[in-house]
Tab-separated table of C-alpha atoms in Angstrom:
chain	number	residue	atom	x	y	z
A	12	MET	CA	-67.559	37.112	-9.636
A	13	ASP	CA	-67.584	38.663	-13.441
A	14	PHE	CA	-65.215	36.823	-16.173
A	15	CYS	CA	-62.782	38.427	-16.638
A	16	PHE	CA	-61.982	38.172	-12.333
A	17	THR	CA	-62.827	34.685	-12.627
A	18	THR	CA	-60.961	34.127	-16.059
A	19	ILE	CA	-57.377	35.889	-14.623
A	20	VAL	CA	-57.538	34.103	-11.617
A	21	VAL	CA	-57.708	30.429	-13.237
A	22	LEU	CA	-54.945	31.875	-15.455
A	23	LEU	CA	-52.227	32.236	-12.685
A	24	GLY	CA	-53.319	28.468	-11.699
A	25	LEU	CA	-51.845	27.829	-15.485
A	26	LEU	CA	-48.545	29.395	-15.082
A	27	GLY	CA	-47.033	26.599	-13.683
A	28	THR	CA	-47.172	24.529	-16.621
A	29	GLY	CA	-45.067	26.931	-18.398
A	30	SER	CA	-41.421	25.794	-17.001
A	31	CYS	CA	-42.699	21.933	-16.830
A	32	ALA	CA	-39.910	21.132	-18.965
A	33	PRO	CA	-37.430	18.254	-18.119
A	34	ILE	CA	-34.827	19.032	-15.564
A	35	GLY	CA	-31.106	18.763	-18.187
A	36	ALA	CA	-33.982	21.125	-21.134
A	37	HIS	CA	-31.717	22.827	-23.281
A	38	ASP	CA	-31.373	27.004	-22.458
A	39	ALA	CA	-34.466	27.770	-24.237
A	40	CYS	CA	-36.269	25.685	-21.433
A	41	GLY	CA	-35.166	29.112	-18.860
A	42	ASP	CA	-36.586	31.142	-21.347
A	43	ALA	CA	-40.048	29.836	-20.843
A	44	ARG	CA	-39.947	29.303	-17.411
A	45	SER	CA	-38.891	33.371	-17.416
A	46	SER	CA	-41.551	34.098	-19.268
A	47	SER	CA	-44.815	32.306	-16.732
A	48	LEU	CA	-42.755	34.169	-14.038
A	49	GLU	CA	-43.291	37.457	-16.012
A	50	LEU	CA	-46.654	36.258	-17.066
A	51	ASN	CA	-47.218	35.443	-13.599
A	52	HIS	CA	-46.614	38.624	-12.092
A	53	LEU	CA	-48.526	40.752	-14.821
A	54	ALA	CA	-51.350	38.264	-14.253
A	55	LYS	CA	-51.446	39.436	-10.870
A	56	ILE	CA	-50.724	42.776	-10.585
A	57	ALA	CA	-53.832	42.602	-13.107
A	58	SER	CA	-55.971	40.299	-11.105
A	59	GLU	CA	-55.406	42.912	-8.014
A	60	GLU	CA	-56.861	46.203	-10.290
A	61	VAL	CA	-60.304	43.476	-11.296
A	62	LYS	CA	-60.471	43.248	-7.290
A	63	GLN	CA	-60.866	46.577	-6.673
A	64	GLY	CA	-63.248	47.990	-8.322
A	65	SER	CA	-64.522	46.475	-11.443
A	66	THR	CA	-68.154	46.659	-11.548
A	67	ASP	CA	-67.779	45.131	-15.827
A	68	GLN	CA	-70.110	42.387	-17.079
A	69	ALA	CA	-69.123	40.080	-20.200
A	70	SER	CA	-70.928	40.771	-22.642
A	71	PHE	CA	-70.651	36.949	-24.191
A	72	SER	CA	-68.388	34.387	-22.325
A	73	SER	CA	-65.279	32.446	-23.682
A	74	LYS	CA	-64.895	28.520	-23.198
A	75	LEU	CA	-61.770	27.705	-21.560
A	76	ALA	CA	-59.648	24.745	-21.293
A	77	PHE	CA	-58.013	23.207	-17.734
A	78	MET	CA	-55.445	21.569	-16.563
A	79	GLN	CA	-56.384	17.962	-16.109
A	80	ALA	CA	-54.636	15.132	-14.035
A	81	SER	CA	-55.266	13.090	-17.271
A	82	ASP	CA	-53.606	15.357	-18.914
A	83	MET	CA	-49.858	13.733	-17.892
A	84	CYS	CA	-48.152	16.666	-16.940
A	85	ASP	CA	-46.639	15.177	-13.600
A	86	PRO	CA	-43.225	14.955	-13.618
A	87	GLU	CA	-43.459	10.698	-13.207
A	88	SER	CA	-45.277	11.283	-17.301
A	89	LEU	CA	-43.099	14.078	-18.220
A	90	LYS	CA	-39.885	11.895	-18.143
A	91	HIS	CA	-41.359	9.373	-20.089
A	92	LYS	CA	-44.074	11.261	-22.524
A	93	SER	CA	-44.133	14.340	-22.819
A	94	MET	CA	-46.206	15.125	-25.711
A	95	PRO	CA	-49.918	15.151	-24.070
A	96	CYS	CA	-48.889	17.299	-21.591
A	97	VAL	CA	-47.120	19.995	-23.690
A	98	GLY	CA	-49.791	19.765	-26.378
A	99	LYS	CA	-51.981	20.487	-23.573
A	100	ILE	CA	-49.874	23.520	-22.603
A	101	PHE	CA	-50.545	25.024	-26.152
A	102	SER	CA	-54.396	24.004	-26.364
A	103	THR	CA	-54.913	25.796	-23.090
A	104	LEU	CA	-52.278	28.802	-23.294
A	105	LYS	CA	-54.951	30.019	-26.668
A	106	SER	CA	-57.675	29.186	-24.631
A	107	TYR	CA	-56.113	32.238	-22.826
A	108	SER	CA	-55.055	33.706	-25.050
A	109	PHE	CA	-58.338	34.279	-26.636
A	110	ALA	CA	-60.138	34.950	-23.594
A	111	VAL	CA	-57.533	37.765	-22.506
A	112	LYS	CA	-58.596	39.580	-26.050
A	113	ARG	CA	-61.829	39.558	-24.986
A	114	ILE	CA	-61.423	40.961	-21.448
A	115	SER	CA	-59.672	44.219	-23.050
A	116	GLY	CA	-62.856	45.521	-24.249
A	117	PHE	CA	-63.540	45.874	-20.550
A	118	GLN	CA	-62.000	50.013	-20.228
A	119	SER	CA	-61.552	48.721	-16.313
A	120	CYS	CA	-58.918	46.749	-17.112
A	121	MET	CA	-57.646	47.272	-20.311
A	122	LYS	CA	-54.540	48.091	-19.739
A	123	SER	CA	-53.412	45.325	-17.324
A	124	VAL	CA	-55.120	42.753	-20.142
A	125	GLU	CA	-53.339	44.149	-22.656
A	126	ASN	CA	-49.971	43.592	-20.933
A	127	VAL	CA	-50.783	39.954	-19.773
A	128	ALA	CA	-51.386	39.054	-23.588
A	129	LYS	CA	-48.226	40.414	-24.569
A	130	ALA	CA	-47.163	38.081	-22.147
A	131	LEU	CA	-49.202	35.617	-23.126
A	132	GLU	CA	-47.554	35.315	-26.557
A	133	LYS	CA	-44.113	35.750	-25.380
A	134	LEU	CA	-45.059	32.798	-23.004
A	135	SER	CA	-46.154	30.485	-26.341
A	136	ARG	CA	-42.957	31.384	-28.666
A	137	ASP	CA	-40.824	30.949	-25.993
A	138	MET	CA	-43.428	27.283	-25.370
A	139	GLY	CA	-42.106	26.615	-28.708
A	140	LYS	CA	-38.357	27.197	-28.940
A	141	CYS	CA	-38.204	24.925	-25.437
A	142	VAL	CA	-40.004	22.162	-27.207
A	143	GLU	CA	-38.155	22.252	-30.790
A	144	SER	CA	-34.696	22.258	-28.042
A	145	LEU	CA	-36.104	18.606	-27.105
A	146	GLY	CA	-36.381	17.856	-30.098
A	147	GLY	CA	-39.584	19.097	-32.013
A	148	PRO	CA	-43.579	17.878	-31.530
A	149	ASN	CA	-43.680	14.259	-34.151
A	150	HIS	CA	-44.498	15.433	-38.093
A	151	GLN	CA	-46.999	12.239	-37.571
A	152	LEU	CA	-48.738	12.925	-35.363
A	153	GLU	CA	-51.745	16.317	-35.075
A	154	PHE	CA	-51.764	17.317	-31.358
A	155	PRO	CA	-54.243	20.677	-29.923
A	156	GLY	CA	-51.582	23.424	-30.013
A	157	GLU	CA	-49.410	21.934	-33.076
A	158	LEU	CA	-46.724	24.844	-33.371
A	159	PRO	CA	-47.395	27.487	-36.097
A	160	ARG	CA	-43.817	26.369	-38.076
A	161	HIS	CA	-46.463	22.674	-39.458
A	162	ARG	CA	-48.950	24.756	-39.997
A	163	LYS	CA	-47.101	26.361	-43.344
A	164	MET	CA	-49.792	24.407	-45.859
A	165	ASN	CA	-51.399	26.650	-48.265
A	166	VAL	CA	-50.228	30.522	-46.731
A	167	GLY	CA	-51.901	33.560	-47.573
A	168	VAL	CA	-54.736	30.905	-48.866
A	169	ALA	CA	-56.854	30.343	-45.595
A	170	HIS	CA	-57.075	31.719	-41.782
A	171	SER	CA	-58.167	30.975	-38.052
A	172	GLU	CA	-60.462	33.471	-36.806
A	173	VAL	CA	-63.376	31.625	-36.208
A	174	ASN	CA	-65.338	34.564	-37.351
A	175	PRO	CA	-64.067	36.838	-40.328
A	176	ASN	CA	-65.979	39.824	-39.406
A	177	THR	CA	-63.685	40.318	-36.333
A	178	ARG	CA	-61.126	41.160	-39.774
A	179	VAL	CA	-62.757	42.326	-42.534
A	180	MET	CA	-62.172	46.367	-41.816
A	181	ASN	CA	-58.489	44.768	-40.894
A	182	SER	CA	-57.688	43.651	-45.016
A	183	ARG	CA	-55.532	44.517	-47.382
A	184	GLY	CA	-57.177	47.666	-49.486
A	185	ILE	CA	-60.552	47.783	-47.488
A	186	TRP	CA	-59.530	50.932	-45.580
A	187	LEU	CA	-58.499	52.258	-50.251
A	188	THR	CA	-61.480	50.755	-51.133
A	189	TYR	CA	-64.114	52.683	-48.590
A	190	LEU	CA	-62.673	56.506	-48.942
A	191	LEU	CA	-62.787	55.693	-53.463
A	192	LEU	CA	-66.527	54.456	-52.226
A	193	THR	CA	-67.281	57.683	-50.750
A	194	VAL	CA	-65.749	59.754	-53.247
A	195	VAL	CA	-67.849	58.089	-56.263
A	196	LEU	CA	-70.676	58.519	-54.432
A	197	HIS	CA	-69.786	62.080	-54.081
A	198	VAL	CA	-68.892	62.131	-57.727
A	199	VAL	CA	-72.158	60.795	-59.736
A	200	LEU	CA	-74.949	63.389	-57.447
A	201	LEU	CA	-72.028	65.720	-58.948
A	202	SER	CA	-73.117	65.088	-61.878
A	203	ILE	CA	-77.061	65.537	-61.780
A	204	PRO	CA	-77.501	68.916	-62.813
A	205	PHE	CA	-80.104	70.359	-61.166
A	206	LEU	CA	-78.786	69.528	-57.771
A	207	THR	CA	-76.469	72.307	-56.313
A	208	VAL	CA	-73.444	72.383	-54.667
A	209	PRO	CA	-73.890	72.520	-51.170
A	210	LEU	CA	-76.706	70.283	-51.369
A	211	VAL	CA	-74.643	68.069	-53.347
A	212	TRP	CA	-72.243	67.892	-49.764
A	213	THR	CA	-74.944	67.375	-47.368
A	214	LEU	CA	-76.762	64.291	-49.612
A	215	THR	CA	-73.348	62.674	-50.089
A	216	ASN	CA	-72.983	63.281	-45.614
A	217	VAL	CA	-76.403	62.237	-44.894
A	218	ILE	CA	-75.742	59.096	-47.864
A	219	HIS	CA	-73.083	57.806	-46.465
A	220	ASN	CA	-73.714	57.940	-42.995
A	221	LEU	CA	-76.685	56.280	-43.149
A	222	ALA	CA	-74.840	53.286	-44.810
A	223	MET	CA	-72.067	53.768	-42.224
A	224	TYR	CA	-75.395	53.360	-39.644
A	225	LEU	CA	-77.178	50.236	-41.412
A	226	PHE	CA	-73.759	48.225	-42.147
A	227	LEU	CA	-71.644	48.547	-39.007
A	228	HIS	CA	-74.689	49.697	-36.278
A	229	THR	CA	-77.860	47.631	-37.411
A	230	VAL	CA	-77.409	44.448	-39.588
A	231	LYS	CA	-76.168	41.985	-36.632
A	232	GLY	CA	-74.184	38.726	-36.670
A	233	THR	CA	-72.907	37.167	-39.650
A	234	PRO	CA	-73.591	36.126	-43.002
A	235	PHE	CA	-71.777	33.169	-43.598
A	236	GLU	CA	-72.546	29.831	-40.441
A	237	THR	CA	-69.873	30.397	-37.821
A	238	PRO	CA	-68.409	27.663	-35.583
A	239	ASP	CA	-69.681	30.551	-32.676
A	240	GLN	CA	-72.118	28.341	-31.552
A	241	GLY	CA	-74.339	31.354	-31.946
A	242	LYS	CA	-72.685	33.991	-29.670
A	243	ALA	CA	-71.854	36.890	-32.762
A	244	ARG	CA	-76.054	36.575	-33.300
A	245	LEU	CA	-77.086	39.260	-31.355
A	246	LEU	CA	-73.607	41.611	-32.356
A	247	THR	CA	-73.488	44.284	-34.723
A	248	HIS	CA	-71.022	44.182	-36.961
A	249	TRP	CA	-68.944	47.013	-35.044
A	250	GLU	CA	-69.748	44.915	-31.522
A	251	GLN	CA	-67.657	42.102	-33.304
A	252	MET	CA	-64.483	44.219	-34.477
A	253	ASP	CA	-61.317	43.003	-33.288
A	254	ASN	CA	-63.340	40.679	-30.915
A	255	GLY	CA	-64.731	44.202	-29.509
A	256	ILE	CA	-61.456	45.430	-28.461
A	257	GLN	CA	-61.297	49.493	-28.537
A	258	PHE	CA	-60.035	52.232	-29.722
A	259	THR	CA	-58.346	49.891	-32.566
A	260	SER	CA	-56.288	51.079	-35.939
A	261	SER	CA	-59.743	50.463	-37.747
A	262	ARG	CA	-62.332	51.490	-35.292
A	263	LYS	CA	-60.086	55.337	-35.003
A	264	PHE	CA	-60.032	55.295	-38.930
A	265	LEU	CA	-64.240	54.565	-39.362
A	266	THR	CA	-64.399	57.277	-35.843
A	267	ILE	CA	-62.248	59.800	-37.850
A	268	SER	CA	-63.688	59.959	-41.512
A	269	PRO	CA	-67.121	61.012	-40.728
A	270	ILE	CA	-65.717	63.743	-38.655
A	271	VAL	CA	-63.315	64.644	-41.601
A	272	LEU	CA	-66.670	64.076	-44.166
A	273	TYR	CA	-68.800	66.107	-41.828
A	274	ILE	CA	-66.026	69.057	-41.238
A	275	LEU	CA	-65.743	69.538	-45.632
A	276	THR	CA	-69.704	69.196	-46.377
A	277	SER	CA	-70.193	71.455	-43.198
A	278	PHE	CA	-67.292	74.510	-45.586
A	279	TYR	CA	-68.459	73.786	-48.350
A	280	THR	CA	-72.589	74.447	-47.357
A	281	LYS	CA	-71.211	77.964	-45.822
A	282	TYR	CA	-72.097	76.195	-42.906
A	283	ASP	CA	-76.504	76.613	-44.072
A	284	PRO	CA	-78.163	77.096	-40.060
A	285	THR	CA	-80.174	74.166	-42.375
A	286	HIS	CA	-77.291	72.067	-43.668
A	287	PHE	CA	-75.300	72.456	-40.848
A	288	PHE	CA	-78.440	70.930	-39.018
A	289	ILE	CA	-78.810	68.036	-40.367
A	290	ASN	CA	-75.366	67.128	-40.659
A	291	THR	CA	-75.134	67.348	-36.970
A	292	CYS	CA	-77.769	65.432	-37.146
A	293	SER	CA	-76.487	62.259	-39.499
A	294	LEU	CA	-72.942	62.708	-37.656
A	295	LEU	CA	-74.512	61.706	-34.050
A	296	SER	CA	-76.087	59.062	-35.564
A	297	VAL	CA	-72.636	57.559	-36.669
A	298	LEU	CA	-70.818	58.633	-33.605
A	299	LEU	CA	-72.850	58.189	-30.598
A	300	PRO	CA	-72.696	54.260	-31.860
A	301	LYS	CA	-69.181	53.895	-31.843
A	302	LEU	CA	-68.868	55.271	-28.712
A	303	PRO	CA	-67.490	52.153	-26.200
A	304	GLN	CA	-70.007	53.116	-23.551
A	305	PHE	CA	-72.481	52.079	-25.775
A	306	HIS	CA	-71.065	48.885	-26.480
A	307	GLY	CA	-73.691	46.211	-26.468
A	308	VAL	CA	-76.300	49.057	-25.526
A	309	ARG	CA	-79.388	48.698	-26.773
A	310	ILE	CA	-82.169	51.771	-25.978
A	311	PHE	CA	-85.500	50.954	-25.084
A	312	GLY	CA	-84.570	47.199	-26.744
A	313	ILE	CA	-84.711	48.150	-29.752
A	314	ASN	CA	-83.081	45.637	-32.069
A	315	LYS	CA	-82.093	44.363	-29.051
A	316	TYR	CA	-82.544	40.443	-30.967
C-alpha cells in the first residue's frame, strides 16, 4: 500500500476527534463538526481514487502523528480537562496537513488531495474558533499545535518552514531580481565590442540556461542545516520547491521564462540554423528536467547521490 493511500486511510480515523467538544459548547464548535464531516467526505473520495489505480510511490515520507489512548480524548476526560486532547488534535491536524501537501506532488490523486488540504485548513480554523468559544487555551502554558494567534511575536522576522528552499522562489522581489539579473547579463554582453547582436543573444540564452540548470537541477541538498533529518539531501532545488507540488506559480514562472528568452533569441538571430540548433538544445536542457514525469528521476544514475 503506497504512502498516498496509507495517509488518507489513517486520516479517516482522525476525523472523529474533530467533533470531540463537550456537549453544550457554543455554536462555534458546530462549525468544527460540520468541517469534520466535510473533510471525512472528501477524504473518502480521495481514498477511493487512490485504491482504484494509484501506482505512485512516495519519494519521501513524513512522520505522522496519531491519536493515542493516553491523549485524554475520551468523553470522561473531556468533561474535566480538555486541553491535552485539543493540543494533540492540533498537532495531528498539522502533521496531516504537511503529509497531504507532500502527497499532492503525485499526479494520480492531485486534484482530490488539493480538496482535502483545503478542508484540513478549514477544520483547523474552525477548531481554533471552537477552542476560543470555550475560553481559549492557557496563555501561560505551551502545547503542540498552539493557535496561530498566540504566535504573533516578531512578525515577519522568522518563518516556520523546516526547509526554506521550499519557499525561496515565492519570496518578495525574487522574480524581479531574476529578471533584472538576466537583463544585466544581456547588457554586459552587448557592451563587448567584438560580439555581434545574434551572438550576444545566443550567449545570453546559453549562459542563462546553464546557470538555471546548475542551480535548479544539479545542486542537491541545502546550503544550511535543516531539521528535516536529511530528507532534502538527495533532492535538487527544483524538486524541493513548494514541497514537490507541481504547477505552482513559481514553477510556471521558471518554466515560461526560458521559453520567452528562447523566442526572443530566435527572432534576433533571424532563425539562423546554427544558432537555432544551439538555442533549442539549451532550452531542452532546462525544460525537460522541469516536467513532472522527471521528478526525482536520475537518468543512467547520473547525479543520483
